[in-house]
């Protein structure tokens, strides 16, 4: 268990603690297994175990959207903690040890709970598309009792995962974390997670963006789902009218950032990904690194684009090269 009495964490994340299990495959395998390409599907425990057994040359890593972001921030040198829930089983111990080994504190030890540790079987095809089959398990049962207030002493930023709203205890955990962060003088924000998640929790997310959060990060489809419009400009204008900072990625088009009257666009370089897993998570890591260290919106956006482009250049959802060195090479540090 991490010692939370040391220096304050610059960024704390809260979300589903999921072991990512990746394997390379082809379209015929997806068809044979009845896997819909390019999306995230929730699966029950029997199918999860069947898909896990069907994977050859598996690569396992601690994962989950916000956990990946925190790992990226830790690699960049920030003091970070990730709050999640894992069972005291083989995968749960692997998860906790892996987060700590990568430089991100994991304050909650593995627990004696019924559901196994969450895992996502990710099948990556030659075009870089990822097809995710996620068994929610123990991670989805995170509740307010899993949110230690001491972690938030003098915290700078809190980053919340939209998927937590799929269960009532997750909502309570989310609200407790936001309350602790604000009480410590920190700023809280959310990743919208995916359009289907937004559809499920639209009213809650609209309330959070308007009343509880300082920033929101999402892609064009998520913002349009949030405000039920096909007009991205209208969706972003509505979000920006109620939230201090709005960040929107657009699948190869320039990233849009709006803060008050300021609107900044940062271009991206289109590349064919080796593996698109974690692109949005690492964009968030780069962006939040800039935000946590007081950079301008343009620099924050450029850092996000660099971090996102690094992760799609290789297999896996976390950085494999020195992203900070790339920031230096681009004159951003």
Short mmCIF file of C-alpha atoms in Angstrom, two decimals:
data_model
loop_
_atom_site.label_atom_id
_atom_site.label_comp_id
_atom_site.label_asym_id
_atom_site.label_seq_id
_atom_site.Cartn_x
_atom_site.Cartn_y
_atom_site.Cartn_z
CA UNK A 1 0.00 0.00 0.00
CA UNK A 2 1.26 3.44 -0.93
CA UNK A 3 2.27 5.99 1.69
CA UNK A 4 -0.09 8.89 1.12
CA UNK A 5 1.63 11.04 3.73
CA UNK A 6 4.47 12.01 1.39
CA UNK A 7 4.46 14.97 -1.02
CA UNK A 8 1.01 15.84 -2.38
CA UNK A 9 -0.08 14.20 -5.60
CA UNK A 10 -0.19 16.53 -8.57
CA UNK A 11 -2.84 14.40 -10.31
CA UNK A 12 -5.23 11.81 -8.88
CA UNK A 13 -7.35 9.63 -11.14
CA UNK A 14 -10.33 7.45 -10.32
CA UNK A 15 -11.79 4.80 -12.57
CA UNK A 16 -12.14 1.15 -13.48
CA UNK A 17 -9.01 -0.87 -12.72
CA UNK A 18 -8.88 -3.25 -15.68
CA UNK A 19 -6.10 -5.57 -16.80
CA UNK A 20 -5.63 -5.09 -20.55
CA UNK A 21 -4.96 -8.37 -22.33
CA UNK A 22 -3.86 -7.71 -25.90
CA UNK A 23 -3.36 -10.06 -28.83
CA UNK A 24 -2.84 -9.51 -32.53
CA UNK A 25 -5.35 -11.20 -34.82
CA UNK A 26 -7.19 -10.80 -38.13
CA UNK A 27 -10.71 -10.07 -39.32
CA UNK A 28 -11.53 -13.74 -39.89
CA UNK A 29 -10.87 -14.50 -36.21
CA UNK A 30 -13.19 -11.66 -35.17
CA UNK A 31 -15.92 -13.02 -37.44
CA UNK A 32 -15.43 -16.55 -36.15
CA UNK A 33 -15.68 -15.41 -32.53
CA UNK A 34 -18.60 -13.06 -33.13
CA UNK A 35 -16.59 -9.99 -32.10
CA UNK A 36 -17.78 -6.66 -33.49
CA UNK A 37 -14.77 -4.83 -34.87
CA UNK A 38 -13.56 -1.52 -33.51
CA UNK A 39 -15.83 -1.08 -30.53
CA UNK A 40 -15.91 -1.91 -26.83
CA UNK A 41 -18.38 -4.61 -25.84
CA UNK A 42 -19.21 -5.67 -22.30
CA UNK A 43 -19.08 -9.43 -21.75
CA UNK A 44 -20.10 -11.71 -18.91
CA UNK A 45 -17.64 -13.89 -17.02
CA UNK A 46 -18.07 -17.12 -19.09
CA UNK A 47 -17.43 -15.34 -22.40
CA UNK A 48 -14.54 -13.43 -20.85
CA UNK A 49 -12.90 -16.68 -19.81
CA UNK A 50 -13.51 -18.23 -23.25
CA UNK A 51 -12.01 -15.25 -25.10
CA UNK A 52 -9.04 -15.12 -22.71
CA UNK A 53 -8.32 -18.79 -23.41
CA UNK A 54 -8.56 -18.17 -27.18
CA UNK A 55 -5.86 -15.48 -27.18
CA UNK A 56 -2.41 -16.52 -28.36
CA UNK A 57 0.76 -14.58 -27.51
CA UNK A 58 -1.08 -12.50 -24.92
CA UNK A 59 0.44 -9.25 -23.64
CA UNK A 60 -0.94 -8.15 -20.26
CA UNK A 61 -0.71 -4.70 -18.70
CA UNK A 62 -2.52 -2.73 -16.02
CA UNK A 63 -5.17 -0.75 -17.86
CA UNK A 64 -8.42 1.13 -17.79
CA UNK A 65 -8.86 4.51 -19.46
CA UNK A 66 -7.93 6.86 -16.63
CA UNK A 67 -5.34 4.43 -15.26
CA UNK A 68 -3.58 4.59 -18.65
CA UNK A 69 -3.67 8.38 -18.49
CA UNK A 70 -2.18 8.38 -14.99
CA UNK A 71 0.56 5.97 -16.10
CA UNK A 72 1.44 8.37 -18.89
CA UNK A 73 1.58 11.28 -16.44
CA UNK A 74 3.78 9.25 -14.11
CA UNK A 75 6.15 8.51 -16.99
CA UNK A 76 6.33 12.26 -17.59
CA UNK A 77 7.49 12.78 -14.02
CA UNK A 78 4.39 13.93 -12.16
CA UNK A 79 3.43 12.55 -8.74
CA UNK A 80 0.24 10.60 -9.42
CA UNK A 81 -2.16 8.23 -7.72
CA UNK A 82 -4.85 6.03 -9.23
CA UNK A 83 -7.85 4.94 -7.18
CA UNK A 84 -9.34 1.65 -8.35
CA UNK A 85 -10.59 -1.67 -7.00
CA UNK A 86 -9.08 -5.10 -7.69
CA UNK A 87 -9.58 -8.54 -6.15
CA UNK A 88 -6.78 -10.26 -4.26
CA UNK A 89 -6.23 -12.72 -7.11
CA UNK A 90 -3.41 -13.24 -9.60
CA UNK A 91 -4.54 -10.48 -11.96
CA UNK A 92 -5.35 -8.10 -9.10
CA UNK A 93 -1.91 -8.44 -7.55
CA UNK A 94 -0.38 -8.06 -11.03
CA UNK A 95 -2.37 -4.85 -11.47
CA UNK A 96 -1.40 -3.25 -8.14
CA UNK A 97 2.27 -4.16 -8.50
CA UNK A 98 2.34 -3.01 -12.12
CA UNK A 99 0.93 0.44 -11.36
CA UNK A 100 3.40 0.98 -8.53
CA UNK A 101 6.31 -0.27 -10.65
CA UNK A 102 5.46 2.27 -13.36
CA UNK A 103 5.53 5.13 -10.87
CA UNK A 104 1.81 5.58 -10.16
CA UNK A 105 0.67 5.07 -6.57
CA UNK A 106 -2.17 2.58 -6.12
CA UNK A 107 -3.50 3.40 -2.63
CA UNK A 108 -6.06 0.58 -2.34
CA UNK A 109 -4.58 -2.90 -1.77
CA UNK A 110 -6.18 -5.92 -3.51
CA UNK A 111 -9.32 -6.98 -1.63
CA UNK A 112 -11.07 -10.19 -0.66
CA UNK A 113 -14.18 -9.68 -2.79
CA UNK A 114 -16.36 -12.05 -4.79
CA UNK A 115 -15.96 -10.77 -8.36
CA UNK A 116 -12.62 -11.44 -10.11
CA UNK A 117 -10.39 -8.57 -11.16
CA UNK A 118 -11.70 -6.79 -14.23
CA UNK A 119 -10.07 -7.54 -17.56
CA UNK A 120 -10.45 -6.41 -21.17
CA UNK A 121 -9.55 -8.75 -24.01
CA UNK A 122 -8.32 -6.48 -26.82
CA UNK A 123 -7.92 -7.94 -30.30
CA UNK A 124 -5.78 -5.78 -32.58
CA UNK A 125 -6.08 -6.25 -36.36
CA UNK A 126 -3.38 -5.31 -38.91
CA UNK A 127 -5.09 -1.96 -39.61
CA UNK A 128 -4.53 -0.94 -35.97
CA UNK A 129 -8.21 -1.17 -34.99
CA UNK A 130 -8.88 -2.49 -31.51
CA UNK A 131 -11.89 -4.63 -30.65
CA UNK A 132 -12.38 -4.64 -26.90
CA UNK A 133 -14.30 -7.22 -24.90
CA UNK A 134 -14.51 -6.05 -21.32
CA UNK A 135 -15.52 -8.00 -18.24
CA UNK A 136 -16.18 -5.40 -15.56
CA UNK A 137 -15.62 -7.60 -12.50
CA UNK A 138 -14.37 -6.11 -9.24
CA UNK A 139 -13.33 -2.77 -10.72
CA UNK A 140 -16.91 -1.78 -11.47
CA UNK A 141 -17.88 -2.20 -7.79
CA UNK A 142 -15.75 0.75 -6.69
CA UNK A 143 -17.60 2.76 -4.06
CA UNK A 144 -17.05 5.74 -1.76
CA UNK A 145 -15.43 3.47 0.83
CA UNK A 146 -12.62 2.97 -1.71
CA UNK A 147 -11.84 6.70 -1.90
CA UNK A 148 -9.30 7.61 0.82
CA UNK A 149 -9.55 11.31 1.63
CA UNK A 150 -5.86 11.51 2.59
CA UNK A 151 -4.88 10.95 -1.06
CA UNK A 152 -6.38 14.34 -1.94
CA UNK A 153 -4.28 16.51 0.38
CA UNK A 154 -3.29 19.54 -1.73
CA UNK A 155 -4.07 17.69 -4.97
CA UNK A 156 -3.73 19.72 -8.15
CA UNK A 157 -5.97 17.89 -10.61
CA UNK A 158 -8.56 15.13 -10.31
CA UNK A 159 -9.41 13.14 -13.44
CA UNK A 160 -12.60 11.09 -13.41
CA UNK A 161 -13.74 8.28 -15.70
CA UNK A 162 -17.25 8.45 -17.14
CA UNK A 163 -17.64 4.67 -17.07
CA UNK A 164 -17.88 4.82 -13.27
CA UNK A 165 -21.45 6.07 -13.63
CA UNK A 166 -22.59 2.63 -14.80
CA UNK A 167 -23.17 1.63 -11.16
CA UNK A 168 -24.63 3.58 -8.23
CA UNK A 169 -21.62 3.05 -5.89
CA UNK A 170 -19.36 4.38 -8.66
CA UNK A 171 -21.38 7.58 -8.80
CA UNK A 172 -20.98 8.01 -5.05
CA UNK A 173 -17.23 7.35 -5.30
CA UNK A 174 -17.00 9.89 -8.10
CA UNK A 175 -18.82 12.55 -6.07
CA UNK A 176 -16.73 11.87 -2.96
CA UNK A 177 -13.51 12.25 -4.95
CA UNK A 178 -14.69 15.50 -6.53
CA UNK A 179 -15.70 16.85 -3.12
CA UNK A 180 -12.32 15.98 -1.57
CA UNK A 181 -10.42 17.49 -4.51
CA UNK A 182 -12.35 20.75 -4.45
CA UNK A 183 -11.93 20.92 -0.67
CA UNK A 184 -8.16 20.64 -1.17
CA UNK A 185 -8.16 23.45 -3.73
CA UNK A 186 -7.81 21.19 -6.74
CA UNK A 187 -9.58 21.23 -10.09
CA UNK A 188 -11.75 18.29 -11.20
CA UNK A 189 -12.44 17.05 -14.70
CA UNK A 190 -13.86 14.09 -16.59
CA UNK A 191 -13.26 12.00 -19.64
CA UNK A 192 -16.60 11.31 -21.31
CA UNK A 193 -15.38 7.73 -22.07
CA UNK A 194 -17.52 6.85 -25.13
CA UNK A 195 -20.76 7.94 -26.86
CA UNK A 196 -22.71 4.96 -25.50
CA UNK A 197 -21.61 5.85 -21.97
CA UNK A 198 -22.78 9.42 -22.61
CA UNK A 199 -26.14 8.15 -23.89
CA UNK A 200 -26.61 6.11 -20.71
CA UNK A 201 -25.81 9.00 -18.36
CA UNK A 202 -26.64 12.13 -20.34
CA UNK A 203 -28.52 13.97 -17.58
CA UNK A 204 -25.85 13.21 -14.97
CA UNK A 205 -23.04 14.27 -17.29
CA UNK A 206 -24.77 17.49 -18.29
CA UNK A 207 -25.21 18.35 -14.60
CA UNK A 208 -21.59 17.53 -13.80
CA UNK A 209 -20.22 19.58 -16.68
CA UNK A 210 -22.38 22.53 -15.71
CA UNK A 211 -22.12 22.44 -11.92
CA UNK A 212 -19.29 20.27 -10.61
CA UNK A 213 -16.33 20.16 -12.98
CA UNK A 214 -13.61 22.55 -14.10
CA UNK A 215 -12.74 20.75 -17.35
CA UNK A 216 -14.04 18.06 -19.67
CA UNK A 217 -12.19 16.01 -22.31
CA UNK A 218 -13.99 14.07 -25.03
CA UNK A 219 -14.18 13.42 -28.74
CA UNK A 220 -16.59 14.86 -31.28
CA UNK A 221 -19.01 11.93 -31.06
CA UNK A 222 -19.18 12.17 -27.28
CA UNK A 223 -19.94 15.90 -27.27
CA UNK A 224 -22.64 15.51 -29.91
CA UNK A 225 -24.16 12.67 -27.89
CA UNK A 226 -23.99 14.79 -24.73
CA UNK A 227 -26.20 17.48 -26.23
CA UNK A 228 -28.12 15.33 -28.74
CA UNK A 229 -27.10 17.23 -31.84
CA UNK A 230 -25.27 16.52 -35.10
CA UNK A 231 -23.79 20.04 -34.96
CA UNK A 232 -20.42 19.79 -33.21
CA UNK A 233 -20.01 23.54 -33.05
CA UNK A 234 -23.30 23.90 -31.22
CA UNK A 235 -22.40 21.10 -28.80
CA UNK A 236 -19.04 22.63 -27.95
CA UNK A 237 -20.56 26.09 -27.56
CA UNK A 238 -23.09 24.72 -25.12
CA UNK A 239 -20.43 22.90 -23.10
CA UNK A 240 -18.19 25.98 -23.05
CA UNK A 241 -21.05 28.17 -21.84
CA UNK A 242 -21.23 26.20 -18.58
CA UNK A 243 -17.74 24.71 -18.11
CA UNK A 244 -14.43 26.50 -17.61
CA UNK A 245 -12.41 24.39 -20.08
CA UNK A 246 -13.64 22.18 -22.92
CA UNK A 247 -11.30 19.93 -24.93
CA UNK A 248 -12.41 18.01 -28.04
CA UNK A 249 -10.40 15.56 -30.14
CA UNK A 250 -11.61 14.93 -33.70
CA UNK A 251 -10.11 11.77 -35.23
CA UNK A 252 -7.29 13.32 -37.23
CA UNK A 253 -8.74 16.83 -37.46
CA UNK A 254 -7.38 19.63 -35.25
CA UNK A 255 -8.01 19.39 -31.51
CA UNK A 256 -10.34 22.14 -30.27
CA UNK A 257 -9.89 23.75 -26.85
CA UNK A 258 -12.19 26.43 -25.49
CA UNK A 259 -11.62 28.38 -22.30
CA UNK A 260 -13.84 31.43 -21.82
CA UNK A 261 -13.55 33.57 -24.95
CA UNK A 262 -10.36 31.83 -26.07
CA UNK A 263 -10.61 29.11 -28.74
CA UNK A 264 -7.43 27.29 -29.75
CA UNK A 265 -7.02 24.62 -32.43
CA UNK A 266 -3.97 22.36 -32.62
CA UNK A 267 -3.40 20.31 -35.79
CA UNK A 268 -2.58 16.62 -35.77
CA UNK A 269 -0.53 14.61 -38.24
CA UNK A 270 -2.55 11.78 -39.75
CA UNK A 271 -0.76 8.43 -39.50
CA UNK A 272 -1.82 4.82 -39.93
CA UNK A 273 -1.78 3.43 -36.39
CA UNK A 274 0.01 0.24 -35.45
CA UNK A 275 -2.43 -0.06 -32.54
CA UNK A 276 -4.99 2.63 -31.69
CA UNK A 277 -5.36 1.34 -28.11
CA UNK A 278 -4.94 4.17 -25.63
CA UNK A 279 -4.70 7.07 -28.10
CA UNK A 280 -7.30 9.14 -26.28
CA UNK A 281 -5.91 8.16 -22.88
CA UNK A 282 -2.42 9.33 -23.77
CA UNK A 283 -3.71 12.49 -25.43
CA UNK A 284 -5.27 13.23 -22.04
CA UNK A 285 -1.95 12.48 -20.31
CA UNK A 286 -0.05 14.94 -22.47
CA UNK A 287 -2.76 17.57 -22.17
CA UNK A 288 -3.07 17.22 -18.39
CA UNK A 289 0.71 17.35 -18.02
CA UNK A 290 0.62 20.75 -19.66
CA UNK A 291 -2.34 21.85 -17.54
CA UNK A 292 -0.72 20.67 -14.29
CA UNK A 293 2.52 22.52 -15.09
CA UNK A 294 0.88 25.80 -16.08
CA UNK A 295 1.36 25.71 -19.85
CA UNK A 296 -0.72 27.66 -22.37
CA UNK A 297 -3.71 26.01 -24.03
CA UNK A 298 -1.79 25.67 -27.30
CA UNK A 299 1.15 23.97 -25.59
CA UNK A 300 -1.21 21.69 -23.62
CA UNK A 301 -2.85 20.66 -26.89
CA UNK A 302 0.46 20.07 -28.65
CA UNK A 303 1.65 17.95 -25.74
CA UNK A 304 -1.55 15.91 -25.97
CA UNK A 305 -1.11 15.34 -29.69
CA UNK A 306 2.52 14.24 -29.26
CA UNK A 307 1.64 11.80 -26.47
CA UNK A 308 -1.30 10.40 -28.42
CA UNK A 309 0.75 9.92 -31.58
CA UNK A 310 3.50 8.12 -29.66
CA UNK A 311 1.19 5.44 -28.29
CA UNK A 312 -0.41 4.57 -31.64
CA UNK A 313 3.02 3.97 -33.16
CA UNK A 314 3.45 0.67 -31.28
CA UNK A 315 1.56 -2.22 -29.71
CA UNK A 316 0.03 -1.46 -26.30
CA UNK A 317 -1.78 1.37 -24.52
CA UNK A 318 1.10 3.04 -22.69
CA UNK A 319 4.20 4.98 -23.80
CA UNK A 320 7.29 3.03 -24.82
CA UNK A 321 9.58 5.95 -25.67
CA UNK A 322 10.50 9.11 -23.76
CA UNK A 323 7.55 11.42 -24.42
CA UNK A 324 9.10 14.16 -22.30
CA UNK A 325 12.14 14.12 -24.61
CA UNK A 326 9.76 14.68 -27.51
CA UNK A 327 8.33 17.71 -25.72
CA UNK A 328 11.86 19.07 -25.33
CA UNK A 329 12.65 18.40 -29.00
CA UNK A 330 9.53 20.35 -30.02
CA UNK A 331 10.52 23.29 -27.80
CA UNK A 332 7.62 22.78 -25.41
CA UNK A 333 9.84 22.39 -22.31
#
